PDB file of C-alpha atoms in Angstrom:
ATOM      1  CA  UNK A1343      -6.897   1.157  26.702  1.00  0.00           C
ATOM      2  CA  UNK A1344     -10.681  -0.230  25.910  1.00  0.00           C
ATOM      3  CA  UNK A1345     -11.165  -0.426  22.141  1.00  0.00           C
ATOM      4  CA  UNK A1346     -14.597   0.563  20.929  1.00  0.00           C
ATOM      5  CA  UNK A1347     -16.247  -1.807  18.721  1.00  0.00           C
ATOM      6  CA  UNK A1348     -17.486   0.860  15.443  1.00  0.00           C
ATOM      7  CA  UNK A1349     -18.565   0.353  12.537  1.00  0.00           C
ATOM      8  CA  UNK A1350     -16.786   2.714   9.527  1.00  0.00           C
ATOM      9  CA  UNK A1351     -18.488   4.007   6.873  1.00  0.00           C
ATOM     10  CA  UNK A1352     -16.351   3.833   3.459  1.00  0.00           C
ATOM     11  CA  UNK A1353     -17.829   6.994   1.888  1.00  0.00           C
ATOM     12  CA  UNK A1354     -17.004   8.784   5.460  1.00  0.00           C
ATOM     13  CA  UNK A1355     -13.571   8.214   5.450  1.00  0.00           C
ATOM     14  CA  UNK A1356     -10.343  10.617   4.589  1.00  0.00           C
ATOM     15  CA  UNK A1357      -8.894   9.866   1.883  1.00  0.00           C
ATOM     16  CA  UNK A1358      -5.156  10.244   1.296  1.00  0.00           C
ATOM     17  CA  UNK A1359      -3.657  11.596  -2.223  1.00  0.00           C
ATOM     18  CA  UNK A1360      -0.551   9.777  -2.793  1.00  0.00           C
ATOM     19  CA  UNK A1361      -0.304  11.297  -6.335  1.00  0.00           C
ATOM     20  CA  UNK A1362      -0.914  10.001  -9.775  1.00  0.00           C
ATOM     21  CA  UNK A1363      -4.421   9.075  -9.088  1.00  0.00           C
ATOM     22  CA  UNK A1364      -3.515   6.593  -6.198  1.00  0.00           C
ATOM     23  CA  UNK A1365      -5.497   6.791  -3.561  1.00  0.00           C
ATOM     24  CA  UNK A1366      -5.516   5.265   0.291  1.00  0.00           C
ATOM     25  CA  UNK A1367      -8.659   5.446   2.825  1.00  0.00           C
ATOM     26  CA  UNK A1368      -7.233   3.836   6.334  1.00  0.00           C
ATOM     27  CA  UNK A1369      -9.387   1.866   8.291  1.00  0.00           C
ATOM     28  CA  UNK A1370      -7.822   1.332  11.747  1.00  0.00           C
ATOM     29  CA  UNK A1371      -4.503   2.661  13.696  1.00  0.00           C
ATOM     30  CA  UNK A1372      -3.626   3.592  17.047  1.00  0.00           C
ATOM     31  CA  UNK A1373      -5.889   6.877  16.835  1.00  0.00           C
ATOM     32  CA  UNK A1374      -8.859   4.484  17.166  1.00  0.00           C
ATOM     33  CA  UNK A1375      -7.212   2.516  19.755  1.00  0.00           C
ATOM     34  CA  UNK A1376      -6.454  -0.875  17.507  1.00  0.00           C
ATOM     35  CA  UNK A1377      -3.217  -2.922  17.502  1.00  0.00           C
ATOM     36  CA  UNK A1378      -3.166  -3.021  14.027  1.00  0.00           C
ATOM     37  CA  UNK A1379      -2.925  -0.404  11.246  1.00  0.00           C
ATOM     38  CA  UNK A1380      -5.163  -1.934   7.634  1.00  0.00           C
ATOM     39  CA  UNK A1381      -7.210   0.006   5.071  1.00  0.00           C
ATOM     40  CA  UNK A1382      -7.365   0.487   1.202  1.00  0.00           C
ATOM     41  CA  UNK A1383      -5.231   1.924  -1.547  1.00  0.00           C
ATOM     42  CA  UNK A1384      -6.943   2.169  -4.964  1.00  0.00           C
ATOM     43  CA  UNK A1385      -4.645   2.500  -8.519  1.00  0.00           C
ATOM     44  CA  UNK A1386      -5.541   3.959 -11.506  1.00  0.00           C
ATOM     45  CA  UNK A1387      -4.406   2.324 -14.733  1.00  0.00           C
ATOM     46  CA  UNK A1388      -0.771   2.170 -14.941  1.00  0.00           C
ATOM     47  CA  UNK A1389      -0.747   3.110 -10.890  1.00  0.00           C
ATOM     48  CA  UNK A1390       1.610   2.371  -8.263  1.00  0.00           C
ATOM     49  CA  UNK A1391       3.901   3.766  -6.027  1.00  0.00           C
ATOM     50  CA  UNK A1392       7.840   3.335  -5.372  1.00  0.00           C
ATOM     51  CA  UNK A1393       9.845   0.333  -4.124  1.00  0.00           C
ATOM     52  CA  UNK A1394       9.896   0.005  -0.650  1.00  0.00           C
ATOM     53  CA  UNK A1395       9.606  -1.991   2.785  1.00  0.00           C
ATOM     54  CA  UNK A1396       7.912  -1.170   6.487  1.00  0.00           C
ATOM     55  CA  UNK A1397       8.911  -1.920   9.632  1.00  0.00           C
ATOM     56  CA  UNK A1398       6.670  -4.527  10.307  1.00  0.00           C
ATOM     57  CA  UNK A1399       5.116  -7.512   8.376  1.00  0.00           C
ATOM     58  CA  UNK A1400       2.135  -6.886   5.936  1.00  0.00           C
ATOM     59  CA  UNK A1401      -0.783  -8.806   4.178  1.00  0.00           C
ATOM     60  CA  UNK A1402      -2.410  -7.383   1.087  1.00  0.00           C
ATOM     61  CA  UNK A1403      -5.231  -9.270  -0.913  1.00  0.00           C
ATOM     62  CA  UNK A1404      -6.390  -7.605  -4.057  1.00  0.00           C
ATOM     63  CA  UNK A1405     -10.312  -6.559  -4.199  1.00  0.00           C
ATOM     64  CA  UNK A1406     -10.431  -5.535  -7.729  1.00  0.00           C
ATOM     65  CA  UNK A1407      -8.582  -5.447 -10.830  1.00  0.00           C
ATOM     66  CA  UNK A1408      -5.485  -6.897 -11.689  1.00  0.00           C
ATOM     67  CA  UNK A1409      -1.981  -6.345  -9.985  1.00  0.00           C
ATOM     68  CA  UNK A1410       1.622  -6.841 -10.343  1.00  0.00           C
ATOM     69  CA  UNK A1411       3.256  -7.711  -7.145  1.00  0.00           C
ATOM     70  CA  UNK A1412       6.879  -6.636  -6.601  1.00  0.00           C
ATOM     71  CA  UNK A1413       8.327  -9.200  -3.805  1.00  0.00           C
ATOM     72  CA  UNK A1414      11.813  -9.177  -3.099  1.00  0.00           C
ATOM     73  CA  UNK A1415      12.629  -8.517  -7.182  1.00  0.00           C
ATOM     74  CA  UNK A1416      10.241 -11.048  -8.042  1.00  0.00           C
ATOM     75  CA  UNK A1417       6.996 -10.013  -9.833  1.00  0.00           C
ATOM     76  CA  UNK A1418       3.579 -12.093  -9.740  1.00  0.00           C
ATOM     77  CA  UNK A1419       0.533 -11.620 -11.307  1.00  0.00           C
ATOM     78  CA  UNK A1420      -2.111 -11.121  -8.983  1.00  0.00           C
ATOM     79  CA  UNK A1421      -6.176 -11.195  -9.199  1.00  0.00           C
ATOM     80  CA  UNK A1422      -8.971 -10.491  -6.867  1.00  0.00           C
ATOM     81  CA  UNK A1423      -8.825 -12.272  -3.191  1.00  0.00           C
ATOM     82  CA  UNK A1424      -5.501 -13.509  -4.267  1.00  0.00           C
ATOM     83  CA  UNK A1425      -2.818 -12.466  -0.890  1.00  0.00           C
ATOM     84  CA  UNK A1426       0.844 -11.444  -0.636  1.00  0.00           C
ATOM     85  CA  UNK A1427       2.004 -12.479   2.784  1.00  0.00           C
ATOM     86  CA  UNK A1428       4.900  -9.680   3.081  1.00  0.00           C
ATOM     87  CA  UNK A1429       7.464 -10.082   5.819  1.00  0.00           C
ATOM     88  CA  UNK A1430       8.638  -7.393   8.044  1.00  0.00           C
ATOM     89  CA  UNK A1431      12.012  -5.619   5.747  1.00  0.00           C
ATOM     90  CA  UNK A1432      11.238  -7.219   2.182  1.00  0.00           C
ATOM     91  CA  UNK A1433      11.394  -5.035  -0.719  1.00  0.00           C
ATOM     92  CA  UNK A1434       7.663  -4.611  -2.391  1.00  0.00           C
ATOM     93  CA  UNK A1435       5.428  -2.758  -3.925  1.00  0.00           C
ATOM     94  CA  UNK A1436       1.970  -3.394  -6.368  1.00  0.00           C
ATOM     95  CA  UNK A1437       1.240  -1.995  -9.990  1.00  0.00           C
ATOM     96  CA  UNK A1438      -2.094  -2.026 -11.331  1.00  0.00           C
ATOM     97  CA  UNK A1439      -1.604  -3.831 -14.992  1.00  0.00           C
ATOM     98  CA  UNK A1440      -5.439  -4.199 -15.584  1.00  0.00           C
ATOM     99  CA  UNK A1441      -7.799  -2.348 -17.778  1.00  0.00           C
ATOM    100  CA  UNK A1442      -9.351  -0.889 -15.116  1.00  0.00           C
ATOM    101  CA  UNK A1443      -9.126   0.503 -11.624  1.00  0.00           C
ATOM    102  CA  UNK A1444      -7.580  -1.755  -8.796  1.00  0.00           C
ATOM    103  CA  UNK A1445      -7.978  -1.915  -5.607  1.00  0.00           C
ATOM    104  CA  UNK A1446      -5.595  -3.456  -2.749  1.00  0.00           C
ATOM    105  CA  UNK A1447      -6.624  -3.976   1.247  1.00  0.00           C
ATOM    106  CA  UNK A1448      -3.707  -4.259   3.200  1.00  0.00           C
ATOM    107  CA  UNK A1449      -2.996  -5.088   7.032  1.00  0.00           C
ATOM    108  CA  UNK A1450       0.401  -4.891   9.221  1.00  0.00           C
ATOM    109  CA  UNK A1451       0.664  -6.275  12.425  1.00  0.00           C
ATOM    110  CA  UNK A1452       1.500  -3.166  14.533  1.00  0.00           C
ATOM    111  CA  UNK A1453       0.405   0.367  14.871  1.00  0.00           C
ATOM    112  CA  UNK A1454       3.715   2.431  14.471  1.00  0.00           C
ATOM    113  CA  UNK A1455       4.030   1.509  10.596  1.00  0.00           C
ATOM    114  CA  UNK A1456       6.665   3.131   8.982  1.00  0.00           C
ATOM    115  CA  UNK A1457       7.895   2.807   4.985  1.00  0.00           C
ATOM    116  CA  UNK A1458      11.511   3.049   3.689  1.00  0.00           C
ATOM    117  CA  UNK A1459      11.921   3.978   0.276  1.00  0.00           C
ATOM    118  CA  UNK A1460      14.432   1.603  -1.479  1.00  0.00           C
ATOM    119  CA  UNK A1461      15.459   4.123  -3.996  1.00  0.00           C
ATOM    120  CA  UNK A1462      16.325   6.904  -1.393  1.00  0.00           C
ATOM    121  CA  UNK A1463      16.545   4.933   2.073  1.00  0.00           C
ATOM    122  CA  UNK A1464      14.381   7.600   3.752  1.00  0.00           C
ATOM    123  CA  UNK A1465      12.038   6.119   6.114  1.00  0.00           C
ATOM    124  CA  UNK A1466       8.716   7.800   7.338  1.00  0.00           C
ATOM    125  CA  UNK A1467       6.039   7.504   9.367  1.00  0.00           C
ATOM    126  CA  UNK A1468       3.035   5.766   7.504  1.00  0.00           C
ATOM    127  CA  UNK A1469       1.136   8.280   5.394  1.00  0.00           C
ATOM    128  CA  UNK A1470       2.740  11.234   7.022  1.00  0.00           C
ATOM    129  CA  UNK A1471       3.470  14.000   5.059  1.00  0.00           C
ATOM    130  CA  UNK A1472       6.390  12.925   3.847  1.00  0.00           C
ATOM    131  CA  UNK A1473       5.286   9.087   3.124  1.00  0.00           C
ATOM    132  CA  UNK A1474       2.514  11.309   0.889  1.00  0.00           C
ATOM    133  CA  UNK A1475       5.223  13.564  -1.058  1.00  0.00           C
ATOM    134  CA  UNK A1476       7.350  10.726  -1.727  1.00  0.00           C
ATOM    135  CA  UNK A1477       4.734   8.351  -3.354  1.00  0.00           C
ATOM    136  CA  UNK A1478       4.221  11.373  -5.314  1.00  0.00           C
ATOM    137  CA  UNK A1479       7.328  11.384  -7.110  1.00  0.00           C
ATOM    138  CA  UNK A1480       7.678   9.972 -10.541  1.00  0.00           C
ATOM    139  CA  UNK A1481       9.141   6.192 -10.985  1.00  0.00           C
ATOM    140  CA  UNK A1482      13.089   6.442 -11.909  1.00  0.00           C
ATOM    141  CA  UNK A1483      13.874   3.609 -14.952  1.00  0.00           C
ATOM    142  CA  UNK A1484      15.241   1.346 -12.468  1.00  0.00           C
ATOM    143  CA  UNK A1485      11.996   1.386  -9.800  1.00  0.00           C
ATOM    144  CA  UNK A1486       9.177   1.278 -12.758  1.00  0.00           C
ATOM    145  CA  UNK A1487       7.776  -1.900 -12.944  1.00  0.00           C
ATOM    146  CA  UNK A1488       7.485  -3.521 -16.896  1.00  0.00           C
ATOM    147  CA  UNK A1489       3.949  -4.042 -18.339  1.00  0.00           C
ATOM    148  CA  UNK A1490       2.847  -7.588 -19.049  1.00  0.00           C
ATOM    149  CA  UNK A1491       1.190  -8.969 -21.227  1.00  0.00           C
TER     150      UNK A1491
END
């Protein structure tokens, strides 16, 4: 297949509710013919979504705000341009702990991205309809990550 080289407009693409205010626009997949699947997810104050891991390894560098990274049980602080290299089956997830909104770009290496939740152990297709409803639930005690100071 030829991949088209395109330019994407921010304001012109969909944006995915994922509940609580979170929000993700994706940038390329296997629709538009790329071998990678990246794009944005922004957090509200106090954002984030469950514990869980993909299928495939993932990069995320923060754009704005502040973030708490979730790696394998072990939290980090993280600021703008600052990168989580994620390998493929490790437990993560990112909180926004800032005072304002945050945003995270993330990357994985294939097209056919899918998430397991740690909590339930359901895995889904990448922002399916199911990957939405899921992020959508509320944190249980044990999968909320603890504010920092």
């Amino acid at each position: 297949m030829t991949i088209e080289s395109r330019v994407l407009a921010f304001t012109t693409l969909p944006v995915f509710e994922r509940g609580g205010g979170v929000q993700t626009m994706l940038f390329s997949n296997k629709e538009l013919g790329a071998h990678i699947t990246s794009g944005v997810t922004r957090f509200p104050v106090g954002g984030s979504i469950p514990l869980h891991y993909h299928n495939c390894d993932e990069q995320t560098t923060v754009l704005e705000g502040e973030a708490e990274a979730e790696i394998d049980g072990r939290r980090v602080r993280m600021r703008p341009y600052d990168t989580a290299v994620i390998p493929q089956g490790r437990h993560h997830r990112f909180h926004n702990v800032g005072t304002g909104p945050m945003m995270i770009l993330w990357v994985y290496n294939i097209t056919d991205v899918t998430r397991t939740f740690v909590e339930t152990g359901e895995t889904v297709p990448h922002l399916s309809p199911r990957d939405l409803a899921a992020s959508r639930l509320p944190a249980g005690p044990s999968d909320r990550p603890e504010r920092r100071a």
